[in-house]
Amino acid sequence: MEQSGRQARIERWRCVAFMVALVTFWSDASAQIRYSISEEVKEGSVVGNIAKDLGIEKATLKDREYRIVGSSAEPLFHVNMDDGILYVSRKVDREEICERSNACIINLKTVLENPLEIHYVAIEVIDVNDHSPVFPEREKRLEIFESTSPGARFQLQPARDPDGGQFSIQQYKLSHSDHFRLEVKERGEDRKMPFLILQKQLDRETMREHKLMLTAVDGGRPARSGTIEILIEVLDVNDNSPVFTKDVYSAVLNENAAHGTLVVLVNATDLDEGANGEIVYSFGKEMDMSVQKLFNIDPGTGEVKVTGLIDFEENESYEIDIQASDKGIIPLSTDKTVIIKVIDLNDNHPEIEVTSFSKSVPEDSRIGTTVALISVNDLDSGANGKVSCILRDDVPFAISPSLQDNMYAIVTKSQLDREEQSFYELTIVAKDTGEPSLSSEKTISVVVSDVNDNRPQFLLSPYTFYMTENNGLTIPIFSVRASDLDDGDNAHISYHIPRDSSRDSAGLILNINSENGDIVALKSFDFETLKTFHFQVVATDSGTPSLSSNVTVNVFILDQNDNAPVILYPVSSNGSAEGVEEIPRNVNAGHLVTKVRAYDADIGYNGWLLFSLQEVTDHTLFGLDRYTGQIRTLRSFTETDEAEHKLVILVKDNGNVSLSATATVIVKVVEPKEAFAASDVKSAAKDEEGNDVTFYLMITLGSVSVLFIISIIVLIAMQCSKTTDYTSKYLQETNYDGTLCHSIQYRSGDKRYMLVGPRMSIGSTIVPGSHANTLVLPDRRRTVDEVRQF
């Protein structure tokens, strides 16, 4: 559609050009032939009938060799020899032929031969608006600093239009822009020079490039135009500080993060370019050096990495000042704070601190008594820092939480007894609730201090001691010992024997060492005077208040052979052991002459008396019973036997070192009548003497019996609580009239005993277990014949 319209316009211009050519021919016939054609006419278009216009016969054109002289190898025109018409040979481009001339005349020189004729033909090429304005470049680049002041002028290269006249460039147009406007100046020869005027400050960061379209428009109808794209690059000036891409930078970091761990990546942009837009990252100048040792920032990438030990307990968070600077000549910088929150890990063991501690606790402390106050601290937080405490072992203590957080009290949970256990090692275990859980232990030593709650305890109760008479007064005769389960002064024991007002008080005859319980006699004991006694010993500790206990001490005096036999009969009027016995001469063998009576204050073997004849005039006449002291005749008297015989009887006890006495008996042999008379006198004297002896014997036997019975009663009372099974065999006593003492042997277990004391009737009871006046006999005495009663 557009092509057909253009063709119609060309045809109309051709018609106009032909009319003009005709007019011109007729006006200038005399001078030369002049034609006018429009440029861009088609090849073969008729310019004019040159034969006709020159008045030359068409038929002669060939013969006369009509031709156009000086044409180029490709002439624009040629003459048809047949009809004499001048035709267009090829496209006629006025701008090519005449360039920028206002009038475009093509002068042709034509020649006819025979005769020679030269004719000039002028062909005017009429301009047609067939060219659009053209800029030298399709686009134009301009570089303008953003700091350029408004009003600055920038010359632009004008467009070119080969057409001339009214078809040349008539105006320039600029696309809309807030920053630029167009100004055109005339520079002669229809040349117009465009200028670009800056009317508003540029900002590269807002728009780094401006695209404008400049249009050159000719005067044709329709007008033709040409365009050029103007690219304006705004050159940077370091007028923008770096800007971080985030308003707030925050990061979460586990404590104990490894070296090189990436914490955060900061990024800043600079709207400037080049060095002005290149950013370098660094820590702020006012940043603490200790923090700089923990982190490092890459100057080029902005990566913040760990370089030190991150400990939540030292800092729960960090605020790092980061500075972004450009590389401008005068650098611009921006600061940004990065907040790093450290996440707590369970990397700290609980710490146990004993804030108050009683190293010793009285054993009588009430349940719930506070022994120690402890504080437990875990530097971790949350569940990692929540701690529970326990005591490891089974001890009479417990941990009780306090009103304050992480404070605990160690209290007693049961009654203490120092005597059972006086020392405790308390192991406190503190354990947090982290994953994995961490724990700590701490051991404290608690001493249970003594309280005077135990009385002294004697090693035996009662004590029974045996001591020999005639004891010494310088060394202890025996000792008692007591112990106290308490400690220190509470266990320091002192001994004493309580004194009473009685004359026979043990405190008057004994002295006890208050420190060690050794007992010393203040007098020497005599078995014959005192056979047994008992007393109390009191042991008192040194506690406050003091406690005491007492024990009964039974003392049995053992007999020593310290008494020689005493001859009771015969006794003379002057007190010597001499007597006269008269017997009839006619007595038979076995006649009892007399009986020597003796007494030994000792008992047992020491008081067991044996009789022997130390001196006798006739061994065949008299015999002495060694046990009874009876003197009997061994045979009848003969006429040759002397009338008077002297018998010296030795009375000896059975002590280890025997003691003895002698008695002299003079036996007078008389006739039977004298013997009877003497017997009557003697019987009277003996009755009188016997009455006196019987009285003294009764007193002696009574006192000894009373003492012995008292001893037996005491022994029975002491032994009644004992359950020892004794198997005792009591043997009948043998009648013995030689002394005033008797002895009883009995067997208990594998031992045999002899009980010595005053005469007792057969059937008297001896309490088994009593050791008063008892001698232990060797096993060689097994038969009842070995038991004798005196």
mmCIF file of N, CA and C in Angstrom, residues 684-785:
data_model
loop_
_atom_site.group_PDB
_atom_site.id
_atom_site.type_symbol
_atom_site.label_atom_id
_atom_site.label_comp_id
_atom_site.label_asym_id
_atom_site.label_seq_id
_atom_site.Cartn_x
_atom_site.Cartn_y
_atom_site.Cartn_z
ATOM 1 N N ALA A 684 38.383 -85.383 188.809
ATOM 2 C CA ALA A 684 37.814 -84.132 189.314
ATOM 3 C C ALA A 684 38.534 -82.925 188.755
ATOM 4 N N ALA A 685 39.878 -83.069 188.731
ATOM 5 C CA ALA A 685 40.659 -81.929 188.204
ATOM 6 C C ALA A 685 40.365 -81.729 186.716
ATOM 7 N N LYS A 686 40.241 -82.883 186.053
ATOM 8 C CA LYS A 686 39.979 -82.754 184.614
ATOM 9 C C LYS A 686 38.620 -82.177 184.347
ATOM 10 N N ASP A 687 37.646 -82.553 185.189
ATOM 11 C CA ASP A 687 36.310 -81.986 184.967
ATOM 12 C C ASP A 687 36.328 -80.478 185.107
ATOM 13 N N GLU A 688 37.070 -80.019 186.127
ATOM 14 C CA GLU A 688 37.145 -78.571 186.338
ATOM 15 C C GLU A 688 37.865 -77.907 185.182
ATOM 16 N N GLU A 689 39.006 -78.585 184.838
ATOM 17 C CA GLU A 689 39.774 -77.983 183.720
ATOM 18 C C GLU A 689 38.980 -78.080 182.427
ATOM 19 N N GLY A 690 38.289 -79.212 182.244
ATOM 20 C CA GLY A 690 37.526 -79.383 181.004
ATOM 21 C C GLY A 690 36.411 -78.374 180.864
ATOM 22 N N ASN A 691 35.825 -78.020 181.995
ATOM 23 C CA ASN A 691 34.770 -77.008 181.916
ATOM 24 C C ASN A 691 35.295 -75.691 181.363
ATOM 25 N N ASP A 692 36.492 -75.320 181.861
ATOM 26 C CA ASP A 692 37.092 -74.060 181.364
ATOM 27 C C ASP A 692 37.437 -74.164 179.886
ATOM 28 N N VAL A 693 38.033 -75.289 179.526
ATOM 29 C CA VAL A 693 38.417 -75.434 178.103
ATOM 30 C C VAL A 693 37.173 -75.440 177.219
ATOM 31 N N THR A 694 36.146 -76.134 177.680
ATOM 32 C CA THR A 694 34.909 -76.182 176.877
ATOM 33 C C THR A 694 34.322 -74.797 176.666
ATOM 34 N N PHE A 695 34.382 -73.971 177.693
ATOM 35 C CA PHE A 695 33.861 -72.614 177.570
ATOM 36 C C PHE A 695 34.611 -71.833 176.510
ATOM 37 N N TYR A 696 35.935 -71.895 176.550
ATOM 38 C CA TYR A 696 36.717 -71.161 175.546
ATOM 39 C C TYR A 696 36.540 -71.729 174.149
ATOM 40 N N LEU A 697 36.432 -73.040 174.103
ATOM 41 C CA LEU A 697 36.200 -73.647 172.790
ATOM 42 C C LEU A 697 34.870 -73.204 172.194
ATOM 43 N N MET A 698 33.862 -73.114 173.026
ATOM 44 C CA MET A 698 32.550 -72.692 172.539
ATOM 45 C C MET A 698 32.598 -71.256 172.004
ATOM 46 N N ILE A 699 33.313 -70.420 172.739
ATOM 47 C CA ILE A 699 33.426 -69.018 172.267
ATOM 48 C C ILE A 699 34.152 -68.960 170.928
ATOM 49 N N THR A 700 35.272 -69.695 170.853
ATOM 50 C CA THR A 700 36.072 -69.673 169.614
ATOM 51 C C THR A 700 35.277 -70.233 168.447
ATOM 52 N N LEU A 701 34.666 -71.404 168.684
ATOM 53 C CA LEU A 701 33.894 -72.004 167.603
ATOM 54 C C LEU A 701 32.718 -71.129 167.177
ATOM 55 N N GLY A 702 32.091 -70.481 168.127
ATOM 56 C CA GLY A 702 30.948 -69.624 167.794
ATOM 57 C C GLY A 702 31.348 -68.453 166.913
ATOM 58 N N SER A 703 32.463 -67.786 167.289
ATOM 59 C CA SER A 703 32.892 -66.614 166.502
ATOM 60 C C SER A 703 33.319 -67.006 165.102
ATOM 61 N N VAL A 704 34.077 -68.118 165.041
ATOM 62 C CA VAL A 704 34.518 -68.562 163.708
ATOM 63 C C VAL A 704 33.334 -68.976 162.861
ATOM 64 N N SER A 705 32.377 -69.665 163.460
ATOM 65 C CA SER A 705 31.199 -70.103 162.709
ATOM 66 C C SER A 705 30.391 -68.925 162.190
ATOM 67 N N VAL A 706 30.246 -67.900 163.046
ATOM 68 C CA VAL A 706 29.486 -66.710 162.612
ATOM 69 C C VAL A 706 30.159 -66.053 161.413
ATOM 70 N N LEU A 707 31.497 -65.911 161.483
ATOM 71 C CA LEU A 707 32.218 -65.283 160.360
ATOM 72 C C LEU A 707 32.081 -66.120 159.098
ATOM 73 N N PHE A 708 32.171 -67.403 159.255
ATOM 74 C CA PHE A 708 32.092 -68.270 158.091
ATOM 75 C C PHE A 708 30.700 -68.235 157.459
ATOM 76 N N ILE A 709 29.692 -68.268 158.323
ATOM 77 C CA ILE A 709 28.313 -68.214 157.802
ATOM 78 C C ILE A 709 28.068 -66.907 157.065
ATOM 79 N N ILE A 710 28.608 -65.815 157.598
ATOM 80 C CA ILE A 710 28.453 -64.508 156.909
ATOM 81 C C ILE A 710 29.100 -64.562 155.527
ATOM 82 N N SER A 711 30.306 -65.156 155.479
ATOM 83 C CA SER A 711 30.998 -65.257 154.185
ATOM 84 C C SER A 711 30.188 -66.087 153.209
ATOM 85 N N ILE A 712 29.609 -67.183 153.716
ATOM 86 C CA ILE A 712 28.811 -68.033 152.845
ATOM 87 C C ILE A 712 27.593 -67.288 152.314
ATOM 88 N N ILE A 713 26.943 -66.530 153.195
ATOM 89 C CA ILE A 713 25.747 -65.763 152.778
ATOM 90 C C ILE A 713 26.110 -64.752 151.688
ATOM 91 N N VAL A 714 27.250 -64.076 151.892
ATOM 92 C CA VAL A 714 27.697 -63.095 150.879
ATOM 93 C C VAL A 714 27.955 -63.778 149.554
ATOM 94 N N LEU A 715 28.604 -64.918 149.612
ATOM 95 C CA LEU A 715 28.888 -65.642 148.374
ATOM 96 C C LEU A 715 27.624 -66.097 147.679
ATOM 97 N N ILE A 716 26.665 -66.587 148.480
ATOM 98 C CA ILE A 716 25.378 -67.002 147.885
ATOM 99 C C ILE A 716 24.699 -65.831 147.196
ATOM 100 N N ALA A 717 24.715 -64.671 147.852
ATOM 101 C CA ALA A 717 24.079 -63.478 147.264
ATOM 102 C C ALA A 717 24.764 -63.058 145.971
ATOM 103 N N MET A 718 26.096 -63.199 145.930
ATOM 104 C CA MET A 718 26.832 -62.795 144.730
ATOM 105 C C MET A 718 26.648 -63.790 143.590
ATOM 106 N N GLN A 719 26.450 -65.025 143.913
ATOM 107 C CA GLN A 719 26.390 -66.047 142.887
ATOM 108 C C GLN A 719 24.985 -66.424 142.470
ATOM 109 N N CYS A 720 23.996 -65.843 143.103
ATOM 110 C CA CYS A 720 22.619 -66.251 142.820
ATOM 111 C C CYS A 720 22.207 -65.895 141.402
ATOM 112 N N SER A 721 22.841 -64.856 140.831
ATOM 113 C CA SER A 721 22.490 -64.445 139.463
ATOM 114 C C SER A 721 23.248 -65.219 138.412
ATOM 115 N N LYS A 722 24.218 -65.991 138.831
ATOM 116 C CA LYS A 722 25.007 -66.731 137.866
ATOM 117 C C LYS A 722 24.326 -68.065 137.599
ATOM 118 N N THR A 723 24.530 -68.550 136.388
ATOM 119 C CA THR A 723 23.862 -69.785 135.963
ATOM 120 C C THR A 723 24.852 -70.897 135.702
ATOM 121 N N THR A 724 26.063 -70.715 136.206
ATOM 122 C CA THR A 724 27.077 -71.738 135.959
ATOM 123 C C THR A 724 26.637 -73.047 136.594
ATOM 124 N N ASP A 725 26.710 -74.070 135.807
ATOM 125 C CA ASP A 725 26.266 -75.393 136.287
ATOM 126 C C ASP A 725 27.438 -76.106 136.936
ATOM 127 N N TYR A 726 27.300 -76.272 138.164
ATOM 128 C CA TYR A 726 28.336 -76.982 138.898
ATOM 129 C C TYR A 726 27.820 -78.366 139.250
ATOM 130 N N THR A 727 28.681 -79.286 139.150
ATOM 131 C CA THR A 727 28.374 -80.644 139.625
ATOM 132 C C THR A 727 29.240 -80.894 140.836
ATOM 133 N N SER A 728 28.643 -80.823 141.995
ATOM 134 C CA SER A 728 29.414 -80.924 143.247
ATOM 135 C C SER A 728 29.088 -82.235 143.950
ATOM 136 N N LYS A 729 30.099 -82.764 144.406
ATOM 137 C CA LYS A 729 29.941 -84.004 145.192
ATOM 138 C C LYS A 729 30.471 -83.734 146.586
ATOM 139 N N TYR A 730 29.601 -83.851 147.512
ATOM 140 C CA TYR A 730 29.987 -83.610 148.899
ATOM 141 C C TYR A 730 30.188 -84.949 149.600
ATOM 142 N N LEU A 731 31.244 -84.993 150.310
ATOM 143 C CA LEU A 731 31.590 -86.225 151.016
ATOM 144 C C LEU A 731 31.354 -86.044 152.504
ATOM 145 N N GLN A 732 30.972 -87.130 153.169
ATOM 146 C CA GLN A 732 30.745 -87.031 154.616
ATOM 147 C C GLN A 732 32.057 -86.775 155.320
ATOM 148 N N GLU A 733 31.945 -85.955 156.295
ATOM 149 C CA GLU A 733 33.148 -85.648 157.058
ATOM 150 C C GLU A 733 33.433 -86.800 158.019
ATOM 151 N N THR A 734 34.684 -86.970 158.252
ATOM 152 C CA THR A 734 35.134 -88.018 159.179
ATOM 153 C C THR A 734 35.284 -87.426 160.570
ATOM 154 N N ASN A 735 34.756 -88.129 161.516
ATOM 155 C CA ASN A 735 34.885 -87.621 162.883
ATOM 156 C C ASN A 735 36.354 -87.510 163.246
ATOM 157 N N TYR A 736 36.621 -86.309 163.707
ATOM 158 C CA TYR A 736 38.019 -86.068 164.056
ATOM 159 C C TYR A 736 38.035 -85.143 165.232
ATOM 160 N N ASP A 737 38.685 -85.528 166.214
ATOM 161 C CA ASP A 737 38.672 -84.725 167.425
ATOM 162 C C ASP A 737 40.030 -84.151 167.767
ATOM 163 N N GLY A 738 40.941 -84.167 166.769
ATOM 164 C CA GLY A 738 42.294 -83.696 167.085
ATOM 165 C C GLY A 738 42.414 -82.208 167.120
ATOM 166 N N THR A 739 41.635 -81.452 166.242
ATOM 167 C CA THR A 739 41.736 -79.993 166.197
ATOM 168 C C THR A 739 40.345 -79.407 166.233
ATOM 169 N N LEU A 740 40.349 -78.087 166.249
ATOM 170 C CA LEU A 740 39.063 -77.379 166.254
ATOM 171 C C LEU A 740 38.652 -76.944 164.847
ATOM 172 N N CYS A 741 39.325 -77.431 163.785
ATOM 173 C CA CYS A 741 39.012 -77.030 162.395
ATOM 174 C C CYS A 741 38.567 -78.245 161.622
ATOM 175 N N HIS A 742 37.921 -77.981 160.482
ATOM 176 C CA HIS A 742 37.524 -79.066 159.609
ATOM 177 C C HIS A 742 37.693 -78.605 158.167
ATOM 178 N N SER A 743 37.694 -79.580 157.278
ATOM 179 C CA SER A 743 37.769 -79.270 155.840
ATOM 180 C C SER A 743 36.838 -80.213 155.099
ATOM 181 N N ILE A 744 36.292 -79.670 153.951
ATOM 182 C CA ILE A 744 35.410 -80.472 153.091
ATOM 183 C C ILE A 744 35.932 -80.360 151.678
ATOM 184 N N GLN A 745 36.119 -81.477 151.031
ATOM 185 C CA GLN A 745 36.535 -81.485 149.630
ATOM 186 C C GLN A 745 35.300 -81.720 148.764
ATOM 187 N N TYR A 746 35.320 -81.035 147.590
ATOM 188 C CA TYR A 746 34.253 -81.275 146.620
ATOM 189 C C TYR A 746 34.829 -81.075 145.223
ATOM 190 N N ARG A 747 34.127 -81.600 144.251
ATOM 191 C CA ARG A 747 34.589 -81.535 142.860
ATOM 192 C C ARG A 747 33.598 -80.707 142.055
ATOM 193 N N SER A 748 34.136 -79.815 141.201
ATOM 194 C CA SER A 748 33.310 -79.005 140.286
ATOM 195 C C SER A 748 33.993 -79.011 138.932
ATOM 196 N N GLY A 749 33.374 -79.692 138.013
ATOM 197 C CA GLY A 749 33.996 -79.801 136.695
ATOM 198 C C GLY A 749 35.241 -80.664 136.797
ATOM 199 N N ASP A 750 36.347 -80.125 136.240
ATOM 200 C CA ASP A 750 37.601 -80.876 136.259
ATOM 201 C C ASP A 750 38.511 -80.429 137.389
ATOM 202 N N LYS A 751 37.980 -79.641 138.343
ATOM 203 C CA LYS A 751 38.786 -79.189 139.474
ATOM 204 C C LYS A 751 38.219 -79.749 140.781
ATOM 205 N N ARG A 752 39.136 -79.861 141.722
ATOM 206 C CA ARG A 752 38.739 -80.324 143.047
ATOM 207 C C ARG A 752 39.093 -79.237 144.034
ATOM 208 N N TYR A 753 38.194 -78.985 144.988
ATOM 209 C CA TYR A 753 38.369 -77.917 145.944
ATOM 210 C C TYR A 753 38.314 -78.475 147.366
ATOM 211 N N MET A 754 38.985 -77.766 148.257
ATOM 212 C CA MET A 754 38.878 -78.055 149.697
ATOM 213 C C MET A 754 38.375 -76.795 150.363
ATOM 214 N N LEU A 755 37.255 -76.905 151.065
ATOM 215 C CA LEU A 755 36.677 -75.799 151.811
ATOM 216 C C LEU A 755 37.060 -75.986 153.274
ATOM 217 N N VAL A 756 37.724 -75.001 153.799
ATOM 218 C CA VAL A 756 38.238 -75.087 155.169
ATOM 219 C C VAL A 756 37.495 -74.086 156.021
ATOM 220 N N GLY A 757 37.074 -74.507 157.217
ATOM 221 C CA GLY A 757 36.371 -73.590 158.087
ATOM 222 C C GLY A 757 36.106 -74.213 159.425
ATOM 223 N N PRO A 758 35.279 -73.574 160.214
ATOM 224 C CA PRO A 758 34.921 -74.116 161.528
ATOM 225 C C PRO A 758 34.200 -75.443 161.379
ATOM 226 N N ARG A 759 34.158 -76.178 162.466
ATOM 227 C CA ARG A 759 33.499 -77.475 162.452
ATOM 228 C C ARG A 759 32.021 -77.304 162.108
ATOM 229 N N MET A 760 31.578 -78.172 161.205
ATOM 230 C CA MET A 760 30.156 -78.188 160.864
ATOM 231 C C MET A 760 29.656 -79.600 161.042
ATOM 232 N N SER A 761 28.420 -79.674 161.348
ATOM 233 C CA SER A 761 27.818 -80.998 161.498
ATOM 234 C C SER A 761 27.608 -81.599 160.132
ATOM 235 N N ILE A 762 27.537 -82.922 160.120
ATOM 236 C CA ILE A 762 27.320 -83.605 158.855
ATOM 237 C C ILE A 762 25.943 -83.217 158.330
ATOM 238 N N GLY A 763 25.899 -82.935 157.017
ATOM 239 C CA GLY A 763 24.636 -82.498 156.408
ATOM 240 C C GLY A 763 24.582 -81.008 156.174
ATOM 241 N N SER A 764 25.587 -80.300 156.675
ATOM 242 C CA SER A 764 25.607 -78.843 156.424
ATOM 243 C C SER A 764 25.779 -78.600 154.931
ATOM 244 N N THR A 765 25.248 -77.484 154.477
ATOM 245 C CA THR A 765 25.252 -77.180 153.037
ATOM 246 C C THR A 765 26.371 -76.217 152.708
ATOM 247 N N ILE A 766 27.120 -76.557 151.671
ATOM 248 C CA ILE A 766 28.149 -75.651 151.148
ATOM 249 C C ILE A 766 27.676 -75.186 149.768
ATOM 250 N N VAL A 767 27.667 -73.894 149.562
ATOM 251 C CA VAL A 767 27.149 -73.347 148.295
ATOM 252 C C VAL A 767 28.191 -73.519 147.205
ATOM 253 N N PRO A 768 27.882 -74.203 146.116
ATOM 254 C CA PRO A 768 28.841 -74.340 145.019
ATOM 255 C C PRO A 768 29.164 -72.965 144.450
ATOM 256 N N GLY A 769 30.393 -72.792 144.035
ATOM 257 C CA GLY A 769 30.816 -71.518 143.449
ATOM 258 C C GLY A 769 31.477 -70.622 144.426
ATOM 259 N N SER A 770 31.305 -70.880 145.711
ATOM 260 C CA SER A 770 31.956 -70.028 146.694
ATOM 261 C C SER A 770 33.413 -70.412 146.782
ATOM 262 N N HIS A 771 34.263 -69.410 146.818
ATOM 263 C CA HIS A 771 35.692 -69.635 146.892
ATOM 264 C C HIS A 771 36.272 -69.127 148.196
ATOM 265 N N ALA A 772 35.393 -68.815 149.132
ATOM 266 C CA ALA A 772 35.910 -68.317 150.405
ATOM 267 C C ALA A 772 36.603 -69.444 151.143
ATOM 268 N N ASN A 773 37.820 -69.140 151.594
ATOM 269 C CA ASN A 773 38.587 -70.095 152.380
ATOM 270 C C ASN A 773 38.721 -71.428 151.657
ATOM 271 N N THR A 774 38.890 -71.331 150.320
ATOM 272 C CA THR A 774 38.929 -72.547 149.512
ATOM 273 C C THR A 774 40.304 -72.701 148.918
ATOM 274 N N LEU A 775 40.813 -73.898 148.964
ATOM 275 C CA LEU A 775 42.083 -74.227 148.333
ATOM 276 C C LEU A 775 41.805 -75.161 147.191
ATOM 277 N N VAL A 776 42.501 -74.953 146.075
ATOM 278 C CA VAL A 776 42.351 -75.836 144.917
ATOM 279 C C VAL A 776 43.333 -76.969 145.080
ATOM 280 N N LEU A 777 42.833 -78.205 145.012
ATOM 281 C CA LEU A 777 43.655 -79.390 145.197
ATOM 282 C C LEU A 777 44.023 -79.992 143.866
ATOM 283 N N PRO A 778 45.176 -80.552 143.748
ATOM 284 C CA PRO A 778 45.510 -81.263 142.514
ATOM 285 C C PRO A 778 44.661 -82.511 142.385
ATOM 286 N N ASP A 779 44.619 -83.040 141.133
ATOM 287 C CA ASP A 779 43.758 -84.173 140.817
ATOM 288 C C ASP A 779 44.181 -85.481 141.478
ATOM 289 N N ARG A 780 45.352 -85.477 142.089
ATOM 290 C CA ARG A 780 45.812 -86.729 142.696
ATOM 291 C C ARG A 780 44.926 -87.152 143.850
ATOM 292 N N ARG A 781 44.140 -86.268 144.396
ATOM 293 C CA ARG A 781 43.255 -86.637 145.496
ATOM 294 C C ARG A 781 41.897 -86.937 144.910
ATOM 295 N N ARG A 782 41.602 -88.179 144.701
ATOM 296 C CA ARG A 782 40.389 -88.575 144.020
ATOM 297 C C ARG A 782 39.402 -89.309 144.905
ATOM 298 N N THR A 783 39.855 -89.814 146.033
ATOM 299 C CA THR A 783 38.983 -90.661 146.841
ATOM 300 C C THR A 783 38.460 -89.901 148.019
ATOM 301 N N VAL A 784 37.397 -90.435 148.550
ATOM 302 C CA VAL A 784 36.775 -89.779 149.692
ATOM 303 C C VAL A 784 37.646 -89.875 150.919
ATOM 304 N N ASP A 785 38.613 -90.799 150.912
ATOM 305 C CA ASP A 785 39.495 -90.919 152.068
ATOM 306 C C ASP A 785 40.392 -89.706 152.218
#
